[in-house]
Every structure is written in C-alpha cells, then in structure tokens.
Amino acid sequence: MLVKKAFVAKAAAFAALSAAAIAISLGTIKGGQKNSYRGIGEGRNGPIEVEISVKDGRIKNARVVSESETDFAKPAAGEIIRQAIGKEGLETFDAVSGATITSEGTAKAIKDAWNKYLGIKESEAPEGDTECDIVIVGAGGAGMTAAIEAARRGAKVILLEKMGSVGGNTNAATGGLNASETSVQKKLGIQDSNEQYYKDTMAGGHDLNDKALVRKMTESSAAVVDWLIDLGADLTDVGKMAGSANKRTHRPQGGAPVGSHLVKVLKGKIDEMGVDLRVNSKVTGLLNQGGAAAGVFVQGPKSSYTIKAKAVIIATGGFGANPKMVVQYKPNLEGFGTTNHKGATGDAFSWLDEFDAATVDMDQIQTHPTVIPSNGYMITEAVRGNGAIMVNRQGKRFGNEMATRDVMSKNVLEQSGQSAYLLFDQGVRESLKAIEGYAKKGLLTQGNDLADLAAALKIPEDALKATIDGYNAAQKSGQGDGDFGRKASEMPRALETPPYYAVEVAPAIHHTMGGLKIDDGARVLNKSGRAIPGLFAAGEVTGGVHGANRLGGNAVADIEIFGKIAADSACDFISR
C-alpha cells in the first residue's frame, strides 16, 4: 500500500503543480471588471466556466472560474487557455490527448465568452413539438454514424444528446477498430480473414455471443473501414489486441487514440451536412403508437416537447456508470470504479418496458484490467499489444498479458494489493503515440535502468531483473513464452531500451456486454422474438455481439458497423 500512497501523492503533486503553472503563466482576472466576459462549456464531469479579458480585439488573459474535472484532466483546460491567449476567440485548437472532452468544453467556454464580447447570442436548439423522419437518441459513435448514414440517404434526422457535448464513451476509446480483409491490411501485407475474426470474437465471448450478429459484424467490417476513410478518418496503423489471432486493430498513424479522432471526424461531417443536433436534450420516453415506436419525449434546456418520427434509433450506450444497475445484475462488482463517462447510466431500458422489448446477457459486465486505481483512467490494451508486460509487487509476471480481459482482470485481483504494474521500455513508448498522453499527464513512473525503476516501485531488484531477462530470452527465441503461453507474435520486441516505465493498474468496470436484443438488421426485438416496428438500436445499449467478454477493438467496430446498419434499416423501413 506504500507504493499506492506514494503514487497518489505524486499524482496530487502533479495536479497541484499543473494548476500552479497555469495560474502563473496566465495571471488572474478580477471578476466582473470592464472588458471581462464569462462563458460556459460542457466538460466530462459537468460545466466548465471560463472568464476572458479582451484588449485591442484579442484575448489578453483567461482563467477557469469553475469546473469539476479530474485532476489529470485539469491541465488540458490550461493548455487550451494558453492556445487562446492573443487570439480572436478560439476557432481551432489542438485537443489534449486523453482529455478531449475537457479540451472541447474549455474551448466552447472560451468561444461562448468571446461571443458575449461581440454581443452575439449563440443560436439555441429549437424546442417545441416537431416531426422528422428518423430521431436518433445518443450522439456517441453509434448515434453520429447513424445520423450521417441516414442523412446521406435523404432522411430528415434529429440527433439528441443528453450531455452537453457529443462522443460519450467513444471519446475515451484508445486501442482501435477491429476489422478483417480490409484495404488497409492488404496494403500493409497483413494476412487475415473474416472467418478468423469471427472465430476470435466467439472464443473471446466464450461462445455466448449471438452468432448472426458476430457474422454480420465481421463480414461488414472492411466496408465500414472504407466508409470511415471516405469521411476523412485516418485508420492507417494496424496493431494487435488481446484475443486476436492477427493484426486487425485499425487506428490513426503511429498508434494514436482512435476514439477522439473518430469523434472529431464524425462531428465534423454532421456539421457539414447540417444534421439537426441537439445537446442537453434528455429523452424521457418513447412515443408508442399501436405498439410501434413513433417518436420521443424530450426534456430540453428550457422546456419539454415531443418529436414525432417514422423511426427511432436508440444509441444511448451502456450502464457502466450506474452502480445500482451494475450491482443489480452482478453483485460482486459492488464498490468497483468505472472507466465510463457519467452519462452511461442505462436510461433507455426503462423506456422500453411498454414495448415488451427483450434484453440479453445483462449480467455480462466486463472489467478492464489496466485502469489506474486512484483516478479511473484507462491504459489502453495496445500498450501490452506493443510489448509491455505485467508484474506484481514481488517483481514477477503472473500470467499471459495478452489473455482476454476477464482472465487478466482475475489474475490481477489475485495479486497482493489487488493491483499490479504495467511495465515497458523506451522502445514500446516510441511505438505507440497514445503513451505520450500518459506521460504528459504524469501517470508514468520512470527509471533510468531496472534498478532505478525497482527502487521507485519498492519491489525486489533481483526479481525484476530476472523477470525481464526471462521475458527477453523468450522473445528472442521466436518460440513464444513457455511459462505463461504468450505467443511469439504477441511479443513484438524485447524490453531492453532504457529508460523503463511502469504504471500501477487494477480492474474497473469498463463495458456492459448485455442490452437490448437486436437482429442483424439492428431491429429491436420483443420477448416473442418479433421486431418492434420503427425501433432500431446500435452500440453498447444492445447485447449479443460480445457474449461473455468483449475483445479490445470490438467496441468501436460494433458502434460503427451497427450504427450504419441501424440507419440503413430505418431508412428502408420508412421508405416502404
């Protein structure tokens, strides 16, 4: 526990130092003084209020007035503020990796304050009863994908998001998008097949998966990669995640986080197409017209109203941030932290009782094995895929780091302190851009050599050196790891390039595999197995795709593929 306390102290010190640096570099603004203006944007954990001062038509100074972001996200607000100084508003900015929502919320607050300086009132989402062809609930990856596809096919779409910003859990997706037989794989000379992708997904889900949904996902995956590339997405880097036989995890060049990139691409396309997107708009129920879904009831920022629609697509995400629901279905997860954003509360399930909607696998809730205990920040599985190992407080490995998430989570919980250290060297760090975001946030403990790292972690130096020597020998043999079964293809590099790095990790609630039962056309089924007219769903709100355990890279595949399918099915339905 001493190591954990030292880590927490270090994290607190880092946050305090970052906050102090922001204050020193930006100075202060006296609230309410002449030429000062305040604006509000939505952060990950709530509103971010920023105050700016303006001189000679440019932002002279700025400060965060109030926010409720995590200590590790706070520096992102300061970075966005630094970018704004000297500019006319903030039209564009470079989001901080791993803190996209905080970055965007701060930028939105600055822009809101700038508009007040200009005397411009930002247009508000319309409220009042209205109609459209397709109403989509939830503007995460699945919802935005559905909105783009439906609009492309000529449907009048209204996209609703209860939070103040788009993206949901997609913002935090780091590893990539699994797909097989893709144009990108072919260019890179990677051999893969839809059949192997299917087998891997079924095995990863312990064969509890809905076979028809897995077939649909794997056979549609290559086309959705091309669809996203056509929108402007960069999916040119292909890596390997736990449970996959081949390299099929598509992500931006250099292994950069996939989620924030896709959210930016999808949101940009929605803006370009003029889709009616309404944030801070919470759906409270569905309009039932003779057993068919015919619209939604909405609580907007100022009033309640009804949207009548020919079809409804539910893309509200899972319930990983709703402790009561989690414990209801899996009592042994009581007290666990979560990697989910605060909006992942499972609202949609209560709306669908009157439609007799079927659910499946609700007790299948996944924990992610590499989450930082002190703040719930997830370290992507791609770090292990690029060569990292896991060691316990005795400096020893304790399992195959490329085992599926349920197995690895169980292994970690069996270690002293119910946590472990993810360990890697400079070679791994340079192989994956996502790691730079962890370094900037001060999440990594660094050692100039193994002795230095062992001392910092307070673990036995001799044991750690023996562990690394054994791993490196197995890696260089090309025969894989005989002790724990890690395949040679899962050991891309030896750990021999200093400095060395480690981060303490433990399991946390990550993904709810269960949800609404759908068919391979994303139609929501009732308990009799019949499709509910006009009702479609995609993403984590649905169940069946992942079975008892989701493979890394399959969530992004799921939301993109079935988001598009839901839109196509809804368009076909309304055109009959």
Coordinates of C-alpha atoms in Angstrom, one line a residue:
M1 CA 0.0 0.0 0.0
L2 CA 3.0 2.3 0.5
V3 CA 3.5 2.3 -3.3
K4 CA -0.1 3.2 -3.9
K5 CA 0.0 6.0 -1.4
A6 CA 3.2 7.3 -2.9
F7 CA 1.6 7.2 -6.3
V8 CA -1.5 9.1 -5.1
A9 CA 0.8 11.7 -3.5
K10 CA 2.7 12.0 -6.7
A11 CA -0.5 12.4 -8.7
A12 CA -1.8 15.1 -6.4
A13 CA 1.5 16.9 -6.6
F14 CA 1.5 16.8 -10.3
A15 CA -2.1 18.2 -10.4
A16 CA -1.1 21.0 -8.0
L17 CA 2.0 21.8 -10.0
S18 CA 0.0 21.9 -13.2
A19 CA -2.7 24.2 -11.7
A20 CA 0.0 26.5 -10.3
A21 CA 1.8 26.6 -13.6
I22 CA -1.5 27.7 -15.3
A23 CA -2.1 30.4 -12.7
I24 CA 1.5 31.7 -13.0
S25 CA 1.5 31.8 -16.8
L26 CA -1.9 33.3 -17.2
G27 CA -2.1 35.6 -14.3
T28 CA -5.6 36.5 -12.8
I29 CA -8.6 38.4 -13.9
K30 CA -10.8 40.3 -11.4
G31 CA -14.3 39.0 -11.8
G32 CA -16.7 41.5 -13.4
Q33 CA -14.1 44.0 -14.4
K34 CA -14.5 46.0 -17.6
N35 CA -13.8 44.0 -20.8
S36 CA -14.1 40.7 -19.0
Y37 CA -16.6 38.1 -20.1
R38 CA -17.7 34.7 -19.0
G39 CA -18.7 31.6 -21.0
I40 CA -19.7 28.0 -20.3
G41 CA -18.8 24.7 -22.0
E42 CA -19.6 21.1 -21.0
G43 CA -16.7 19.1 -19.6
R44 CA -16.5 15.4 -18.9
N45 CA -17.9 15.8 -15.3
G46 CA -20.0 18.9 -15.7
P47 CA -19.9 22.6 -16.8
I48 CA -16.6 24.4 -17.3
E49 CA -16.9 28.2 -16.7
V50 CA -14.1 30.4 -18.2
E51 CA -13.5 34.1 -17.9
I52 CA -11.6 36.1 -20.5
S53 CA -10.4 39.7 -20.7
V54 CA -10.2 41.4 -24.1
K55 CA -7.9 44.2 -25.2
D56 CA -7.5 45.6 -28.7
G57 CA -9.8 42.9 -30.1
R58 CA -7.9 40.0 -28.8
I59 CA -7.9 37.7 -25.7
K60 CA -5.4 39.2 -23.3
N61 CA -6.0 36.8 -20.4
A62 CA -8.2 34.0 -19.2
R63 CA -8.9 31.8 -16.3
V64 CA -11.1 28.8 -15.3
V65 CA -13.7 30.1 -12.9
S66 CA -15.2 26.7 -12.0
E67 CA -15.1 23.1 -13.2
S68 CA -15.4 19.5 -11.8
E69 CA -12.9 17.7 -14.0
T70 CA -10.4 15.1 -12.7
D71 CA -7.0 16.1 -11.5
F72 CA -5.5 14.5 -14.6
A73 CA -7.8 16.4 -17.0
K74 CA -7.3 19.8 -15.4
P75 CA -4.0 20.6 -17.2
A76 CA -5.9 20.2 -20.5
A77 CA -8.0 23.2 -19.6
G78 CA -4.9 25.2 -19.0
E79 CA -3.4 24.1 -22.3
I80 CA -6.5 25.2 -24.3
I81 CA -6.4 28.6 -22.4
R82 CA -2.8 29.0 -23.4
Q83 CA -3.7 28.5 -27.0
A84 CA -6.4 31.1 -26.8
I85 CA -4.2 34.0 -25.5
G86 CA -3.7 36.6 -28.2
K87 CA -6.3 35.2 -30.5
E88 CA -9.7 36.4 -31.7
G89 CA -11.8 33.8 -30.0
L90 CA -10.8 30.2 -30.5
E91 CA -11.8 28.9 -33.8
T92 CA -9.4 25.9 -33.8
F93 CA -7.4 24.2 -31.1
D94 CA -5.3 21.1 -30.5
A95 CA -7.1 18.9 -28.1
V96 CA -5.0 17.3 -25.3
S97 CA -4.7 13.5 -25.9
G98 CA -6.8 11.6 -23.4
A99 CA -8.7 14.7 -22.3
T100 CA -10.7 15.5 -25.4
I101 CA -14.0 16.3 -23.6
T102 CA -12.2 18.7 -21.2
S103 CA -10.4 20.3 -24.1
E104 CA -13.5 20.8 -26.1
G105 CA -15.5 22.0 -23.1
T106 CA -12.9 24.7 -22.3
A107 CA -12.7 25.8 -26.0
K108 CA -16.5 26.0 -26.0
A109 CA -16.5 28.1 -22.9
I110 CA -13.9 30.5 -24.4
K111 CA -15.9 30.8 -27.6
D112 CA -19.1 31.5 -25.5
A113 CA -17.3 34.2 -23.7
W114 CA -15.9 35.7 -26.9
N115 CA -19.4 35.7 -28.4
K116 CA -20.6 37.7 -25.4
Y117 CA -17.8 40.2 -26.0
L118 CA -19.0 40.5 -29.6
G119 CA -22.6 40.8 -28.5
I120 CA -23.6 37.6 -30.4
K121 CA -26.2 35.3 -28.9
E122 CA -25.5 31.7 -29.8
S123 CA -28.4 30.1 -31.5
E124 CA -30.2 27.6 -29.3
A125 CA -31.6 24.3 -30.3
P126 CA -35.3 24.7 -31.2
E127 CA -37.8 23.5 -28.6
G128 CA -41.4 22.7 -29.3
D129 CA -43.3 19.8 -30.8
T130 CA -41.9 18.8 -34.2
E131 CA -41.6 15.9 -36.6
C132 CA -38.8 14.2 -38.6
D133 CA -38.2 11.0 -40.5
I134 CA -35.7 9.5 -38.0
V135 CA -34.9 10.6 -34.5
I136 CA -31.7 9.2 -33.0
V137 CA -31.1 9.1 -29.3
G138 CA -27.5 9.4 -28.2
A139 CA -24.7 11.2 -30.1
G140 CA -21.8 8.9 -29.3
G141 CA -20.0 7.0 -32.1
A142 CA -23.0 4.8 -33.0
G143 CA -25.5 7.7 -33.0
M144 CA -23.4 10.1 -35.0
T145 CA -22.6 7.3 -37.5
A146 CA -26.3 6.5 -37.8
A147 CA -27.1 10.2 -38.3
I148 CA -24.6 10.6 -41.1
E149 CA -25.7 7.5 -43.0
A150 CA -29.4 8.3 -42.6
A151 CA -28.8 11.9 -43.8
R152 CA -26.8 10.7 -46.7
R153 CA -29.8 8.6 -47.7
G154 CA -32.0 11.6 -47.7
A155 CA -33.8 11.3 -44.4
K156 CA -34.6 14.2 -42.2
V157 CA -32.8 13.5 -39.0
I158 CA -32.8 14.9 -35.4
L159 CA -29.9 13.7 -33.3
L160 CA -30.4 14.1 -29.5
E161 CA -27.7 14.0 -26.8
K162 CA -28.5 14.4 -23.1
M163 CA -25.0 15.6 -22.2
G164 CA -23.6 19.0 -23.2
S165 CA -21.1 17.5 -25.7
V166 CA -21.0 14.6 -28.2
G167 CA -19.0 11.5 -28.2
G168 CA -19.8 9.7 -25.0
N169 CA -17.5 6.8 -24.2
T170 CA -16.2 6.9 -27.8
N171 CA -14.1 9.9 -26.7
A172 CA -12.1 7.6 -24.5
A173 CA -11.7 4.7 -26.9
T174 CA -7.9 4.3 -27.4
G175 CA -7.0 1.0 -28.9
G176 CA -8.6 0.9 -32.3
L177 CA -11.3 -0.6 -34.5
N178 CA -11.1 -4.3 -35.3
A179 CA -11.8 -5.2 -39.0
S180 CA -10.7 -8.0 -41.3
E181 CA -9.9 -8.3 -45.0
T182 CA -9.6 -4.5 -45.2
S183 CA -8.0 -2.4 -47.8
V184 CA -5.5 -1.1 -45.2
Q185 CA -4.5 -4.6 -44.2
K186 CA -3.9 -5.6 -47.8
K187 CA -1.7 -2.5 -48.3
L188 CA 0.4 -3.5 -45.3
G189 CA 0.7 -7.1 -46.3
I190 CA -1.3 -8.4 -43.3
Q191 CA -3.0 -11.8 -43.8
D192 CA -6.4 -12.0 -42.1
S193 CA -9.9 -13.4 -42.8
N194 CA -13.4 -12.7 -41.8
E195 CA -13.6 -16.3 -40.6
Q196 CA -10.7 -15.9 -38.3
Y197 CA -12.2 -12.7 -36.9
Y198 CA -15.4 -14.5 -36.3
K199 CA -13.7 -17.4 -34.5
D200 CA -11.7 -15.0 -32.3
T201 CA -14.7 -13.0 -31.3
M202 CA -16.7 -16.1 -30.5
A203 CA -13.9 -17.6 -28.5
G204 CA -13.3 -14.3 -26.7
G205 CA -17.0 -14.2 -25.7
H206 CA -16.9 -17.8 -24.6
D207 CA -19.4 -18.7 -27.3
L208 CA -22.2 -16.8 -25.6
N209 CA -22.3 -14.4 -28.5
D210 CA -25.2 -14.2 -30.9
K211 CA -23.7 -15.9 -33.9
A212 CA -25.7 -14.0 -36.5
L213 CA -24.6 -10.6 -35.1
V214 CA -20.9 -11.6 -35.0
R215 CA -21.2 -12.8 -38.6
K216 CA -22.7 -9.5 -39.6
M217 CA -20.0 -7.5 -37.7
T218 CA -17.1 -9.4 -39.1
E219 CA -18.4 -9.5 -42.7
S220 CA -19.3 -5.8 -42.7
S221 CA -16.0 -4.6 -41.0
A222 CA -13.9 -4.0 -44.1
A223 CA -16.7 -1.9 -45.7
V224 CA -17.1 0.3 -42.6
V225 CA -13.3 1.0 -42.6
D226 CA -13.6 2.3 -46.1
W227 CA -16.7 4.3 -45.2
L228 CA -14.9 6.0 -42.4
I229 CA -11.8 6.7 -44.5
D230 CA -14.1 8.2 -47.1
L231 CA -15.3 10.6 -44.3
G232 CA -11.7 11.6 -43.6
A233 CA -10.7 9.2 -40.8
D234 CA -7.1 8.0 -40.5
L235 CA -7.1 4.2 -39.9
T236 CA -3.7 3.5 -41.5
D237 CA -2.0 1.9 -38.5
V238 CA -2.9 -1.7 -37.7
G239 CA -2.0 -3.3 -34.5
K240 CA -2.9 -6.4 -32.5
M241 CA -5.0 -6.6 -29.3
A242 CA -5.6 -9.5 -26.9
G243 CA -7.6 -12.3 -28.2
S244 CA -7.0 -11.5 -31.9
A245 CA -5.0 -14.0 -33.9
N246 CA -3.9 -11.4 -36.4
K247 CA -3.2 -7.7 -36.6
R248 CA -6.6 -6.2 -37.3
T249 CA -6.9 -3.2 -34.9
H250 CA -7.1 -0.1 -37.1
R251 CA -6.1 3.3 -35.6
P252 CA -4.5 6.6 -36.6
Q253 CA -0.9 6.7 -37.7
G254 CA 1.6 5.9 -35.0
G255 CA -1.0 4.2 -32.8
A256 CA -2.7 7.4 -31.7
P257 CA -6.0 7.1 -29.8
V258 CA -8.9 6.2 -32.2
G259 CA -11.9 7.5 -30.3
S260 CA -11.2 11.2 -30.1
H261 CA -10.1 11.1 -33.7
L262 CA -13.4 9.5 -34.9
V263 CA -15.5 11.8 -32.8
K264 CA -13.8 14.8 -34.4
V265 CA -14.3 13.3 -37.9
L266 CA -18.0 12.3 -37.3
K267 CA -18.9 15.6 -35.6
G268 CA -17.3 17.5 -38.5
K269 CA -19.3 15.6 -41.0
I270 CA -22.5 16.2 -39.0
D271 CA -21.8 19.9 -39.0
E272 CA -21.0 19.9 -42.7
M273 CA -24.3 18.1 -43.6
G274 CA -26.4 20.3 -41.4
V275 CA -27.8 17.5 -39.3
D276 CA -30.1 18.8 -36.5
L277 CA -28.0 18.0 -33.5
R278 CA -29.4 19.0 -30.1
V279 CA -27.3 18.6 -27.0
N280 CA -28.5 19.0 -23.4
S281 CA -31.6 17.3 -24.6
K282 CA -32.7 14.3 -22.5
V283 CA -35.1 11.8 -23.8
T284 CA -37.6 10.7 -21.1
G285 CA -39.6 8.2 -23.0
L286 CA -40.7 6.8 -26.4
L287 CA -44.0 7.6 -28.2
N288 CA -45.9 4.4 -28.6
Q289 CA -48.4 4.3 -31.4
G290 CA -50.2 0.9 -31.5
G291 CA -47.1 -0.9 -30.5
A292 CA -44.8 0.9 -32.9
A293 CA -42.1 3.4 -31.9
A294 CA -43.3 6.7 -33.3
G295 CA -41.1 9.4 -31.6
V296 CA -39.7 10.5 -28.3
F297 CA -40.4 12.8 -25.4
V298 CA -37.7 15.3 -24.7
Q299 CA -36.6 17.4 -21.8
G300 CA -34.7 20.3 -23.4
P301 CA -32.7 23.0 -21.7
K302 CA -35.9 25.1 -21.2
S303 CA -38.9 23.0 -21.8
S304 CA -40.4 19.6 -22.6
Y305 CA -41.6 18.7 -26.0
T306 CA -42.4 15.8 -28.4
I307 CA -40.7 14.7 -31.6
K308 CA -42.8 12.5 -33.8
A309 CA -40.8 10.3 -36.1
K310 CA -41.3 7.5 -38.6
A311 CA -38.5 5.5 -36.9
V312 CA -36.4 5.7 -33.7
I313 CA -32.8 4.6 -33.3
I314 CA -31.5 4.1 -29.7
A315 CA -27.8 4.6 -29.3
T316 CA -27.6 5.7 -25.7
G317 CA -24.7 3.5 -24.6
G318 CA -24.4 1.1 -21.7
F319 CA -24.9 1.4 -18.0
G320 CA -21.4 1.1 -16.7
A321 CA -21.7 4.4 -14.8
N322 CA -24.9 3.4 -13.0
P323 CA -23.7 1.5 -9.9
K324 CA -27.2 0.4 -8.9
M325 CA -27.8 -1.3 -12.2
V326 CA -24.3 -2.8 -12.3
V327 CA -24.8 -4.4 -8.8
Q328 CA -28.4 -5.4 -9.7
Y329 CA -27.0 -7.7 -12.4
K330 CA -23.6 -8.5 -10.9
P331 CA -23.5 -8.1 -7.1
N332 CA -19.8 -9.0 -6.9
L333 CA -18.9 -5.7 -8.7
E334 CA -20.1 -3.5 -5.8
G335 CA -17.6 -0.8 -5.0
F336 CA -15.7 -1.1 -8.3
G337 CA -14.7 2.0 -10.1
T338 CA -15.6 2.7 -13.7
T339 CA -14.0 3.9 -16.8
N340 CA -17.3 5.1 -18.2
H341 CA -18.3 8.7 -18.7
K342 CA -21.0 9.9 -16.3
G343 CA -23.8 9.7 -18.9
A344 CA -23.6 5.9 -19.3
T345 CA -26.5 5.3 -17.0
G346 CA -28.8 2.9 -18.9
D347 CA -31.7 5.3 -19.3
A348 CA -33.2 3.6 -22.3
F349 CA -34.1 0.3 -20.6
S350 CA -36.8 1.9 -18.5
W351 CA -38.4 3.4 -21.7
L352 CA -38.9 0.1 -23.4
D353 CA -41.0 -1.9 -20.8
E354 CA -44.2 -0.9 -22.6
F355 CA -42.9 -2.3 -25.8
D356 CA -42.1 -5.6 -24.2
A357 CA -38.5 -5.3 -25.5
A358 CA -36.2 -8.2 -24.9
T359 CA -32.8 -8.0 -23.3
V360 CA -29.9 -10.4 -23.4
D361 CA -26.8 -11.0 -21.3
M362 CA -27.5 -8.2 -18.8
D363 CA -25.2 -9.9 -16.2
Q364 CA -22.2 -9.9 -18.6
I365 CA -20.3 -6.9 -17.4
Q366 CA -16.6 -6.5 -18.3
T367 CA -13.8 -5.1 -16.2
H368 CA -10.8 -3.7 -17.9
P369 CA -7.5 -4.9 -16.2
T370 CA -5.4 -1.8 -16.7
V371 CA -7.1 1.1 -15.0
I372 CA -5.3 3.5 -12.7
P373 CA -6.8 2.9 -9.2
S374 CA -6.5 6.5 -8.0
N375 CA -8.4 8.1 -10.8
G376 CA -10.2 5.6 -13.1
Y377 CA -8.0 6.4 -16.1
M378 CA -7.8 3.5 -18.5
I379 CA -4.5 2.5 -20.1
T380 CA -5.1 1.0 -23.5
E381 CA -4.6 -2.7 -24.2
A382 CA -2.4 -1.6 -27.1
V383 CA 0.4 -0.9 -24.7
R384 CA 0.5 -4.7 -24.0
G385 CA 0.0 -5.4 -27.6
N386 CA 3.1 -3.5 -28.5
G387 CA 5.2 -5.4 -26.0
A388 CA 4.5 -4.4 -22.3
I389 CA 4.4 -6.9 -19.5
M390 CA 2.7 -7.0 -16.1
V391 CA 4.5 -7.6 -12.8
N392 CA 3.3 -7.9 -9.2
R393 CA 4.8 -6.4 -6.1
Q394 CA 7.3 -9.2 -6.0
G395 CA 8.6 -8.1 -9.4
K396 CA 7.3 -11.2 -11.1
R397 CA 5.0 -11.9 -14.1
F398 CA 1.8 -13.7 -13.2
G399 CA 0.0 -14.5 -16.4
N400 CA -0.2 -14.0 -20.2
E401 CA -0.6 -10.3 -20.7
M402 CA -2.4 -10.9 -23.9
A403 CA -5.1 -13.1 -22.3
T404 CA -8.7 -11.8 -22.6
R405 CA -9.8 -9.0 -20.3
D406 CA -11.8 -11.2 -18.0
V407 CA -8.9 -13.6 -17.5
M408 CA -6.3 -10.8 -17.0
S409 CA -8.6 -8.9 -14.6
K410 CA -9.0 -12.1 -12.5
N411 CA -5.2 -12.6 -12.5
V412 CA -4.6 -9.0 -11.3
L413 CA -7.1 -9.3 -8.5
E414 CA -5.3 -12.4 -7.2
Q415 CA -2.1 -10.4 -6.6
S416 CA -1.1 -8.7 -3.4
G417 CA -2.9 -5.4 -3.1
Q418 CA -5.3 -6.4 -5.9
S419 CA -3.3 -4.3 -8.4
A420 CA -0.1 -4.7 -10.5
Y421 CA 2.4 -2.8 -12.6
L422 CA 2.3 -2.4 -16.3
L423 CA 5.9 -2.2 -17.3
F424 CA 7.6 -1.3 -20.6
D425 CA 10.7 0.4 -22.0
Q426 CA 11.5 3.3 -24.3
G427 CA 11.1 1.1 -27.4
V428 CA 7.5 0.4 -26.5
R429 CA 6.9 4.0 -25.7
E430 CA 8.2 5.1 -29.1
S431 CA 6.0 2.5 -30.8
L432 CA 2.6 3.9 -29.6
K433 CA 1.6 7.6 -29.6
A434 CA -1.0 7.0 -27.0
I435 CA 1.7 6.6 -24.4
E436 CA 2.8 10.2 -24.8
G437 CA -0.6 11.3 -23.5
Y438 CA 0.0 9.2 -20.3
A439 CA 3.5 10.7 -19.9
K440 CA 2.1 14.3 -20.3
K441 CA -0.4 13.6 -17.5
G442 CA 2.4 12.4 -15.2
L443 CA 1.0 8.9 -15.0
L444 CA 4.2 7.0 -15.6
T445 CA 7.0 6.2 -13.0
Q446 CA 10.3 6.3 -14.8
G447 CA 13.6 4.5 -14.0
N448 CA 16.9 5.2 -15.9
D449 CA 17.6 1.5 -15.6
L450 CA 15.8 -1.5 -14.0
A451 CA 17.5 -0.9 -10.6
D452 CA 16.2 2.6 -10.6
L453 CA 12.7 1.5 -11.5
A454 CA 12.7 -1.2 -8.9
A455 CA 13.7 1.3 -6.2
A456 CA 11.0 3.7 -7.3
L457 CA 8.3 1.0 -7.1
K458 CA 9.8 -0.6 -4.0
I459 CA 9.9 -4.1 -5.5
P460 CA 12.9 -6.5 -5.4
E461 CA 15.5 -5.5 -7.9
D462 CA 16.9 -9.0 -8.4
A463 CA 13.5 -10.5 -9.1
L464 CA 12.6 -7.7 -11.6
K465 CA 15.9 -8.2 -13.4
A466 CA 15.3 -11.9 -13.6
T467 CA 11.8 -11.4 -14.9
I468 CA 13.0 -9.1 -17.7
D469 CA 15.9 -11.3 -18.6
G470 CA 13.5 -14.3 -18.9
Y471 CA 11.0 -12.4 -21.0
N472 CA 13.7 -11.1 -23.3
A473 CA 15.2 -14.5 -23.8
A474 CA 11.7 -15.9 -24.7
Q475 CA 11.1 -13.0 -27.1
K476 CA 14.4 -13.5 -28.9
S477 CA 13.9 -17.3 -29.2
G478 CA 11.0 -16.7 -31.5
Q479 CA 9.2 -19.6 -29.8
G480 CA 7.0 -17.6 -27.5
D481 CA 6.7 -17.6 -23.8
G482 CA 6.6 -21.2 -22.4
D483 CA 5.8 -20.1 -18.8
F484 CA 2.5 -18.2 -19.5
G485 CA 1.6 -19.0 -23.1
R486 CA 2.2 -15.6 -24.7
K487 CA 2.7 -16.3 -28.4
A488 CA 5.8 -15.1 -30.3
S489 CA 3.5 -12.9 -32.5
E490 CA 2.4 -11.2 -29.3
M491 CA 6.0 -10.4 -28.2
P492 CA 7.0 -7.8 -30.9
R493 CA 10.1 -6.5 -29.1
A494 CA 12.5 -7.2 -26.2
L495 CA 12.4 -4.8 -23.2
E496 CA 16.0 -3.7 -23.2
T497 CA 16.0 0.0 -24.2
P498 CA 16.2 2.3 -21.2
P499 CA 14.6 4.3 -19.6
Y500 CA 12.0 1.9 -18.2
Y501 CA 8.4 2.9 -17.2
A502 CA 5.7 1.5 -15.0
V503 CA 2.2 2.4 -14.0
E504 CA 0.1 0.9 -11.3
V505 CA -3.2 -0.7 -12.6
A506 CA -6.2 -2.6 -11.4
P507 CA -9.5 -3.7 -12.9
A508 CA -12.5 -1.4 -13.1
I509 CA -16.0 -1.6 -14.8
H510 CA -15.5 -1.0 -18.4
H511 CA -18.2 -2.4 -20.7
T512 CA -21.7 -3.8 -20.3
M513 CA -22.0 -6.6 -22.9
G514 CA -25.7 -7.1 -22.3
G515 CA -28.5 -4.9 -23.6
L516 CA -31.4 -4.8 -26.0
K517 CA -31.8 -7.8 -28.1
I518 CA -31.5 -7.0 -31.8
D519 CA -31.3 -8.9 -35.1
D520 CA -28.6 -8.5 -37.7
G521 CA -30.5 -5.5 -39.2
A522 CA -30.3 -3.7 -35.8
R523 CA -34.1 -4.1 -35.3
V524 CA -35.1 -4.2 -31.6
L525 CA -36.9 -7.5 -30.8
N526 CA -39.7 -8.1 -28.3
K527 CA -39.8 -11.0 -25.9
S528 CA -41.6 -13.1 -28.6
G529 CA -38.7 -12.6 -31.0
R530 CA -40.5 -10.2 -33.3
A531 CA -39.1 -6.9 -34.5
I532 CA -40.8 -3.9 -32.8
P533 CA -42.0 -1.7 -35.7
G534 CA -40.0 1.5 -36.1
L535 CA -37.5 0.7 -33.4
F536 CA -33.7 0.2 -34.0
A537 CA -30.7 0.2 -31.8
A538 CA -26.9 0.1 -32.0
G539 CA -23.8 0.2 -29.8
E540 CA -23.4 -0.6 -26.2
V541 CA -27.1 -0.3 -25.4
T542 CA -27.5 -3.6 -27.3
G543 CA -26.5 -7.1 -26.3
G544 CA -25.4 -10.3 -28.0
V545 CA -22.4 -9.1 -30.1
H546 CA -19.7 -9.6 -27.4
G547 CA -21.1 -12.5 -25.4
A548 CA -19.4 -13.0 -22.0
N549 CA -16.3 -10.9 -22.8
R550 CA -15.5 -8.2 -25.3
L551 CA -12.3 -8.2 -27.2
G552 CA -10.3 -5.0 -27.3
G553 CA -11.1 -3.2 -30.6
N554 CA -14.5 -4.7 -31.0
A555 CA -16.5 -1.9 -29.3
V556 CA -15.5 0.6 -31.9
A557 CA -16.3 -2.0 -34.6
D558 CA -19.7 -2.6 -33.0
I559 CA -20.7 1.0 -32.8
E560 CA -19.6 1.9 -36.3
I561 CA -20.9 -1.2 -38.1
F562 CA -24.3 -1.4 -36.3
G563 CA -24.7 2.4 -36.2
K564 CA -24.6 2.3 -40.0
I565 CA -26.8 -0.8 -40.3
A566 CA -29.4 0.8 -37.9
A567 CA -29.6 3.8 -40.2
D568 CA -29.9 1.7 -43.3
S569 CA -32.6 -0.5 -41.8
A570 CA -34.5 2.6 -40.5
C571 CA -34.3 4.2 -44.0
D572 CA -35.6 1.0 -45.6
F573 CA -38.4 0.9 -43.0
I574 CA -39.7 4.4 -43.6
S575 CA -39.5 4.1 -47.4
R576 CA -41.8 1.0 -47.5

